[in-house]
Short mmCIF file of C-alpha atoms and ligand atoms in Angstrom, two decimals:
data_model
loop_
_atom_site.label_atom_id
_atom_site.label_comp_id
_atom_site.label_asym_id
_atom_site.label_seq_id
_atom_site.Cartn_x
_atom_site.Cartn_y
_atom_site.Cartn_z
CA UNK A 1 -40.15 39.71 28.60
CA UNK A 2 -40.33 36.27 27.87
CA UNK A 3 -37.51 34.87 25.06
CA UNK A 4 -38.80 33.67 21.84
CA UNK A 5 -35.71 32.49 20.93
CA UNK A 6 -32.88 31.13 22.87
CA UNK A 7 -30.55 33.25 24.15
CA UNK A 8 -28.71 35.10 27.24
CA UNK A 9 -30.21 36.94 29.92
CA UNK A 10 -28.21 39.01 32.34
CA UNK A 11 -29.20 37.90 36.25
CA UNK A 12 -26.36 40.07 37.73
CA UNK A 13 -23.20 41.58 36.84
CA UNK A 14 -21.28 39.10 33.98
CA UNK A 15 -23.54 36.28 35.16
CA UNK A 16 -25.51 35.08 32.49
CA UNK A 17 -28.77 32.43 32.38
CA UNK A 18 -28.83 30.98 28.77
CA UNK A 19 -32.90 30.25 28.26
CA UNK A 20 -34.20 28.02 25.43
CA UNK A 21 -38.09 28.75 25.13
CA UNK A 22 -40.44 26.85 25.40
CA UNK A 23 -38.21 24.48 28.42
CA UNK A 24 -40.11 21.55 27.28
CA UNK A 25 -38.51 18.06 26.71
CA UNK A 26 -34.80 18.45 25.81
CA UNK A 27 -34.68 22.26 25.75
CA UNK A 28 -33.04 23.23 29.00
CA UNK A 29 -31.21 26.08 30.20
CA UNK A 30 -27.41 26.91 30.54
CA UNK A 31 -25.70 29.47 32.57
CA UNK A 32 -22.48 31.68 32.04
CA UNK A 33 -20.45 33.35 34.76
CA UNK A 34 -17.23 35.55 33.00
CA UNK A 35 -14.47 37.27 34.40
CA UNK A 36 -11.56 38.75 31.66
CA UNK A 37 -9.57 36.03 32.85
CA UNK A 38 -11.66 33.17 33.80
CA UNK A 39 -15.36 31.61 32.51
CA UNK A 40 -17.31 29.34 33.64
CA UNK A 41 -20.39 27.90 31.83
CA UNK A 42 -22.83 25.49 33.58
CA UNK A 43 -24.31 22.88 31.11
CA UNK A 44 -24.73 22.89 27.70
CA UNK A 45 -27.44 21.88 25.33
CA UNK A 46 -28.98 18.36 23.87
CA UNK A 47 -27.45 18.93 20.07
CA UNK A 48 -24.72 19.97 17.85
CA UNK A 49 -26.89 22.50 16.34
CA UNK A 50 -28.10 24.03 19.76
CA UNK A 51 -24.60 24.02 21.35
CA UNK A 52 -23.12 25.63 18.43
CA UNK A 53 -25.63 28.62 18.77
CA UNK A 54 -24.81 28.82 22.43
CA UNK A 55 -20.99 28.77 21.63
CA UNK A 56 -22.04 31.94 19.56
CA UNK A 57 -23.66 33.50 22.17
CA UNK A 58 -21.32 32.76 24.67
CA UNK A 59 -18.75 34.17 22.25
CA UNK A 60 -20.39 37.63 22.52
CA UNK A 61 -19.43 37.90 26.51
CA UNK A 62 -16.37 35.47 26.47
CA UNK A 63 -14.13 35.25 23.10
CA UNK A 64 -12.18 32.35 24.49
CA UNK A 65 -14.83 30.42 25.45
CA UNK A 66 -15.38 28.78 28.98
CA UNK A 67 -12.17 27.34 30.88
CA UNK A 68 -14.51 25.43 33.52
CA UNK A 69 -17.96 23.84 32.37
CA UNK A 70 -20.20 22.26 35.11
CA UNK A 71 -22.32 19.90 34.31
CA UNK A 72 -25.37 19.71 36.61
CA UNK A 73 -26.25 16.46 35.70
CA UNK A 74 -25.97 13.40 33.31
CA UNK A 75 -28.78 14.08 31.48
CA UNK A 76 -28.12 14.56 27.59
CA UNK A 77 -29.63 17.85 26.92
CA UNK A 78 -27.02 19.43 29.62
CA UNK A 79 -24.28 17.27 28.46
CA UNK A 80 -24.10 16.33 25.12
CA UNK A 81 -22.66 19.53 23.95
CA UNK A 82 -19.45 18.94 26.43
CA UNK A 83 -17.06 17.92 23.40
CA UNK A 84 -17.62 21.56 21.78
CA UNK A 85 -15.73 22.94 24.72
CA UNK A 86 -12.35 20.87 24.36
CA UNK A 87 -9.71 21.37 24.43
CA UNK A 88 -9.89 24.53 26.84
CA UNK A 89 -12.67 23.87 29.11
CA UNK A 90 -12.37 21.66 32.63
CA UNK A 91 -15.40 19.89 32.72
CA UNK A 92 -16.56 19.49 36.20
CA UNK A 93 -19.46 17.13 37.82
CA UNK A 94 -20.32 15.63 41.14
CA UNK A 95 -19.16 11.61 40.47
CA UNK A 96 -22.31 10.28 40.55
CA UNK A 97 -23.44 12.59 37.51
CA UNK A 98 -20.13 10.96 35.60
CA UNK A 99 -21.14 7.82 36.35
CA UNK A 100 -24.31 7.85 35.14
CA UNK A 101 -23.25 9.70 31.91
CA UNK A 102 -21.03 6.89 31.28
CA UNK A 103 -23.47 4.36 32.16
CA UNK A 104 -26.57 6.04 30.10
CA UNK A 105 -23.98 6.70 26.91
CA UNK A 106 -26.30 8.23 23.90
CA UNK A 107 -29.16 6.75 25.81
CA UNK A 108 -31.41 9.73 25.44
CA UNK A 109 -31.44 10.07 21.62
CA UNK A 110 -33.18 6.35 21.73
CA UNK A 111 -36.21 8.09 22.65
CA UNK A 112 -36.43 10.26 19.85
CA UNK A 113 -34.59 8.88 17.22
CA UNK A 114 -36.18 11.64 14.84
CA UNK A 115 -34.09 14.31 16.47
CA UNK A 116 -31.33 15.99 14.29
CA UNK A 117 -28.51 14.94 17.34
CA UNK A 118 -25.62 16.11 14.85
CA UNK A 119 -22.60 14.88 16.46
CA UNK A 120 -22.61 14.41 20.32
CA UNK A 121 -19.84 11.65 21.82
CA UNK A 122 -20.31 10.93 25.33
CA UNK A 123 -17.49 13.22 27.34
CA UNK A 124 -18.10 12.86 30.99
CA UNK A 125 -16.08 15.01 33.37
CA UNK A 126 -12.10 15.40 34.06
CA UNK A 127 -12.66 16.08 37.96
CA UNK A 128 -15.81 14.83 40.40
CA UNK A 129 -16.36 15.35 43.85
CA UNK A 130 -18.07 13.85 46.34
CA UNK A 131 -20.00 16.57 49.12
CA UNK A 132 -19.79 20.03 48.00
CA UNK A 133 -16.69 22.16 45.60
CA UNK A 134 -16.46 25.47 44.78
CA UNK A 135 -14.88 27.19 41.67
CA UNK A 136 -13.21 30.58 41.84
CA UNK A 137 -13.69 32.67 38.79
CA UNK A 138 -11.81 35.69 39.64
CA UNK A 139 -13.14 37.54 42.81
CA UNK A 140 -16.27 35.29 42.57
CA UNK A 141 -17.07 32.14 44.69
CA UNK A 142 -18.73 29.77 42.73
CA UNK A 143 -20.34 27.28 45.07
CA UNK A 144 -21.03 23.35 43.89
CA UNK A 145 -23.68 21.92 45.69
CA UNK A 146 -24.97 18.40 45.99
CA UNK A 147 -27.45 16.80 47.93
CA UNK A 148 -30.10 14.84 47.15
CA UNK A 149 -30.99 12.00 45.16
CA UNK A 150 -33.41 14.87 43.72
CA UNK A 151 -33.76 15.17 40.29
CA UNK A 152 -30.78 13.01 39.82
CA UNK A 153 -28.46 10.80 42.25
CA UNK A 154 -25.31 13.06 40.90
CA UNK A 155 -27.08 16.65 41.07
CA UNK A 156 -24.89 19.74 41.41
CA UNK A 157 -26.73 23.18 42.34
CA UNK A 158 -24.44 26.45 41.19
CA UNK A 159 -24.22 28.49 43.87
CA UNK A 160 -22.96 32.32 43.76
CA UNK A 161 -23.71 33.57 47.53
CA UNK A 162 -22.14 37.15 46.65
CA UNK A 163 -25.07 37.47 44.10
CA UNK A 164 -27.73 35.44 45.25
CA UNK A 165 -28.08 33.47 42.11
CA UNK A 166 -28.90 29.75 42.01
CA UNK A 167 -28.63 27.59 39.10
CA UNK A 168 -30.63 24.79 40.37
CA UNK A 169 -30.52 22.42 37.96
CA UNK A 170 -33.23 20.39 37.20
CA UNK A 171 -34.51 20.16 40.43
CA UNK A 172 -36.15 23.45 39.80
CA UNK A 173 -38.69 23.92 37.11
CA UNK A 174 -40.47 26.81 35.65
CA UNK A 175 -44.02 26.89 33.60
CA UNK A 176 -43.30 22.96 32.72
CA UNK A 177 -44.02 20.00 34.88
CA UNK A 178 -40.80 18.85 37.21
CA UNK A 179 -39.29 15.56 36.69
CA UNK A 180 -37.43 13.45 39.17
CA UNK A 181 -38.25 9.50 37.20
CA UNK A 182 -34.35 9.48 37.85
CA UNK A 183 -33.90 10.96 41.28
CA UNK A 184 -36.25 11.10 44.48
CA UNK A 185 -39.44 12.69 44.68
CA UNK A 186 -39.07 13.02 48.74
CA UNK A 187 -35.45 14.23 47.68
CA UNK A 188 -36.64 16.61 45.67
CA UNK A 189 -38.76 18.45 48.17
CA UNK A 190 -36.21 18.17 50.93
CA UNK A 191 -33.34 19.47 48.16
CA UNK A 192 -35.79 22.42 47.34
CA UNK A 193 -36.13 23.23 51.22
CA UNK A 194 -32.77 23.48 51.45
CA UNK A 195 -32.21 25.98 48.41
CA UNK A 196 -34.59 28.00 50.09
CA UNK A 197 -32.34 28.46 53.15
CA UNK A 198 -29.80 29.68 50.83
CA UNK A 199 -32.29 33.38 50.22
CA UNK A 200 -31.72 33.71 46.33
CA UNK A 201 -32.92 36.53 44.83
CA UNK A 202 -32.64 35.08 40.96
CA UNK A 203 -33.25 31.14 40.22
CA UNK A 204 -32.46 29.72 36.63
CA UNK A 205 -34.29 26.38 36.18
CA UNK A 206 -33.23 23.55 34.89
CA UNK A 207 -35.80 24.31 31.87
CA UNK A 208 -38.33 27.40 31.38
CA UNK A 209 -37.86 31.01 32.18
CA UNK A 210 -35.79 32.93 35.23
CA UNK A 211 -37.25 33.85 38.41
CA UNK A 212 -37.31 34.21 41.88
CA UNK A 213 -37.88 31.55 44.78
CA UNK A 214 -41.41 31.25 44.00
CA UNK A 215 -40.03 28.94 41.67
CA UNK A 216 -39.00 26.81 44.60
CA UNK A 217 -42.59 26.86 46.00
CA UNK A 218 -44.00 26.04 42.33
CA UNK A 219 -42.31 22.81 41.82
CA UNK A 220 -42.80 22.22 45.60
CA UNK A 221 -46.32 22.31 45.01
CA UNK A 222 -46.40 20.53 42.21
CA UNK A 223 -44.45 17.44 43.83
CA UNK A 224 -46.00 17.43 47.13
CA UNK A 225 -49.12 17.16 45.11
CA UNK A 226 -47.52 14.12 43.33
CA UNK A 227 -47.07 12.66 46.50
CA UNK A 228 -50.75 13.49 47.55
CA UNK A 229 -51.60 11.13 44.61
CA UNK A 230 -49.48 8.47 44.78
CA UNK A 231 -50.60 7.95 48.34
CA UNK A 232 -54.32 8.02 47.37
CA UNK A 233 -53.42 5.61 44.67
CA UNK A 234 -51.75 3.13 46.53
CA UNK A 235 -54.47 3.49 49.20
CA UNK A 236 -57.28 2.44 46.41
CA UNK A 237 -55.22 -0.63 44.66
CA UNK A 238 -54.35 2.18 41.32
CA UNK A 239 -51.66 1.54 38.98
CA UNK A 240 -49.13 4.41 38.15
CA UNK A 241 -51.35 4.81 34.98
CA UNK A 242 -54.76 4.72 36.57
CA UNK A 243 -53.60 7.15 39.07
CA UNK A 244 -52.30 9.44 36.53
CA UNK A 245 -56.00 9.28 34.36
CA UNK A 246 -57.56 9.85 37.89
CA UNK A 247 -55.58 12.68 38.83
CA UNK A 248 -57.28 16.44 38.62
CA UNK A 249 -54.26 18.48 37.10
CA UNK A 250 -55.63 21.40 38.22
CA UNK A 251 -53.06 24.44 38.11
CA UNK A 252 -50.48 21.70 36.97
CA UNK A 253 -52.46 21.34 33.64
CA UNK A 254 -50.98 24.62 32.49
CA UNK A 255 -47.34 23.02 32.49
CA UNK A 256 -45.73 21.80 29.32
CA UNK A 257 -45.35 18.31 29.38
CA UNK A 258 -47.88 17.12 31.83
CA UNK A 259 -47.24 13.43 30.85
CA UNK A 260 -44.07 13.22 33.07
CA UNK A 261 -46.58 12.18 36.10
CA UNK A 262 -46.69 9.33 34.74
CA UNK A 263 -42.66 8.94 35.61
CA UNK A 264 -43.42 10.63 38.37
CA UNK A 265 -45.84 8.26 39.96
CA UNK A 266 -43.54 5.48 39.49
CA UNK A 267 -40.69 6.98 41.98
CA UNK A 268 -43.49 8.18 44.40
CA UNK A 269 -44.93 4.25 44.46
CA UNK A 270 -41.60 2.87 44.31
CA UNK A 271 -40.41 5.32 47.09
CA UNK A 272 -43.81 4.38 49.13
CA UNK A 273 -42.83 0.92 48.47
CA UNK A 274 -39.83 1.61 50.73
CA UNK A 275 -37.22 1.72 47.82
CA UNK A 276 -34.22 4.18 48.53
CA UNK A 277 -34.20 7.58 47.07
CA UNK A 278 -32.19 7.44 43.87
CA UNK A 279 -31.90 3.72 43.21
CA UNK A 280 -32.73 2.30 39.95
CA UNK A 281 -36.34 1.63 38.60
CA UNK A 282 -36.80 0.35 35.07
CA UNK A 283 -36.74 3.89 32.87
CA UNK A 284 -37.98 1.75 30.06
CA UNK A 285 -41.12 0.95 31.40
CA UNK A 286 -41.94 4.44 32.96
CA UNK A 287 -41.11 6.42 29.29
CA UNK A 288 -43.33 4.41 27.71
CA UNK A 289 -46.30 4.28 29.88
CA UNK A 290 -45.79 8.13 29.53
CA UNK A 291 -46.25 7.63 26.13
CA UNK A 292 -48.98 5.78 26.44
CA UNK A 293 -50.50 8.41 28.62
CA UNK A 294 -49.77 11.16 26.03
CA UNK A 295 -51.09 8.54 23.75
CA UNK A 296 -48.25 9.19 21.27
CA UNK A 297 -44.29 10.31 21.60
CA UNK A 298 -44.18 13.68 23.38
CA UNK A 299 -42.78 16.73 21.04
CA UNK A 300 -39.29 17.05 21.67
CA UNK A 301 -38.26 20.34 19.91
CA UNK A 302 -34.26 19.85 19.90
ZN1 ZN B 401 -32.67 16.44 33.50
#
C-alpha cells in the first residue's frame, strides 16, 4: 500500500527503502542497509526538518545511526541532510558528484526560496572514486556503481547482488516525470539498459514508490519518447518551449511534475546539437522556461 507519509519500507532482510510520498520536486527517497555492527544509509533528504524525521526512523532499525552514507548524487534533496550524520558516518560519493556539490553550494534552495531549508551547510564527501566501489556491511556486498552522464555526471547506483535490490538513484523514476536537465538523456537510456542486465527483483527510485524493473521500462519510455520529440522538433525549426506546448503527454500526463520536459528538451536539443553527454548547459535558463511552461513556480513540498 502506497505511504501517506514518509517512512521505511522493508525490500529484503534489514534493507530498508525510505519513501517520501508524493516523489515530486525535492521529496526523494533514501535507503538503509543495517547489520548490528555496521549501517549504511544511501542519501538523505532536502531539509533539516525532513532529515531529522528520517534520523528518527532510521533510529528505530539502527540506534547508532549510519557509519557509511552514500550519496547518489549532488543534488540537494539527497545531500543536504549529510551534516546530521557527523561525526560517525563516512560519507561516500563518486568524485564527480563531490564536485558538483561543491560547485552548486546551496544552489537549489535559490529556486524556492519559500522553503523552510532549516539548517543545511554544504558537506560533500570524505572518499570518491572514480569507476565502480563496493562497501561491505557485514556479510553483505554493497556494490557502487557509476556510469553514465545519466541523471547526473557523478551518479552512483547501490547495488546489493545477494538481494537483488537496486537503489538507482535518480536515474530511475516512479509515477513522476524523470529528469536528466543535469545529466544525458542518451545516458540515461543506455544507464537504464544496463541496470536491467543486473535482474533486480526490487528498484527504489530516486523519487516515488518501490517496484520492480518495470520501473526501468517506465522511465525508458518516457525518455525515448523525449527523444522522439526533440527530434521532431528540431526537424520543424521548434524551440524547447514550442516543442514542449506541441507535445501529446499522453500516458506521461499522469506523472507529477510534467513541466520537467521542458529541461528535458533542452539536453535532448543540446545532445542533438552534438554536445557531450553531461557537459554544462545554462540551468538558469532551462528552470525558468519550466516555469514558464507551468506558468508559475512548481509546488515543491519540502
Ligand atoms: Zn536529482
Amino acid at each position: 500500500m502506497p505511504l501517506s507519509q514518509p517512512g521505511l519500507v522493508e525490500v529484503a532482510q534489514s534493507v530498508y527503502a525510505y519513501v517520501q510520498p508524493d516523489g515530486g520536486w525535492c521529496l526523494n527517497n533514501a535507503g538503509l542497509v543495517v547489520d548490528p555492527d555496521c549501517v549504511l544509509l544511501v542519501d538523505t533528504t532536502a531539509t533539516e526538518r525532513r532529515t531529522k524525521e528520517l534520523i528518527t526512523a532510521i533510529e528505530t532499525k539502527a540506534p547508532h545511526g549510519p557509519d557509511y552514507l552514500v550519496n547518489t548524487h549532488f543534488h540537494g534533496d539527497h545531500t543536504f541532510g549529510n551534516s546530521y550524520f557527523r561525526p560517525r558516518a563516512t560519507i561516500i560519493a563518486h568524485a564527480d558528484c563531490a564536485r558538483d556539490q561543491i560547485l552548486a553550494g546551496p544552489g537549489l534552495r535559490g529556486l524556492w526560496p519559500d522553503v523552510d531549508w532549516g539548517g543545511t551547510p554544504v558537506d560533500a564527501a570524505d572518499i570518491t572514486y572514480t569507476g565502480n566501489a563496493a562497501v561491505h556491511v557485514g556479510d553483505r556486498r554493497v556494490s557502487l556503481l557509476h556510469s553514465g552522464p545519466a541523471h547526473t555526471s557523478g551518479d552512483t547506483i547501490v547495488w546489493l547482488p545477494d538481494d537483488g535490490v537496486l537503489f538507482a538513484g535518480d536515474v530511475v523514476w516512479a509515477g513522476t516525470t524523470p529528469f536528466c536537465l543535469m545529466g544525458s538523456v542518451t545516458g540515461s537510456l543506455a544507464v537504464i539498459e544496463e541496470l536491467r542486465g543486473l535482474g533486480p527483483r526490487t528498484v527504489v527510485p530516486g523519487h516515488g514508490p518501490v517496484g520492480g524493473p518495470e520501473l526501468l521500462d517506465q522511465t525508458e519510455r518516457y525518455l525515448s519518447w523525449l527523444m522522439d520529440v526533440a527530434i521532431e522538433g528540431v526537424a520543424r525549426g521548434r524551440t524547447v518551449l514550442e516543442a514542449a506546448a506541441a507535445a501529446d503527454l499522453g500516458e506521461f500526463g499522469a506523472l507529477l511534475d510534467s513541466e520537467r520536459i521542458v529541461g528535458n528538451l533542452h539536453r535532448a536539443y543540446a545532445e542533438l546539437d552534438g554536445m557531450p553527454q553531461g557537459a554544462q548547459i545554462d540551468v538558469g535558463i532551462a528552470f525558468a522556461e519550466m516555469v514558464e511552461f507551468h506558468g508559475s513556480l512548481p509546488s515543491c513540498h519540502a
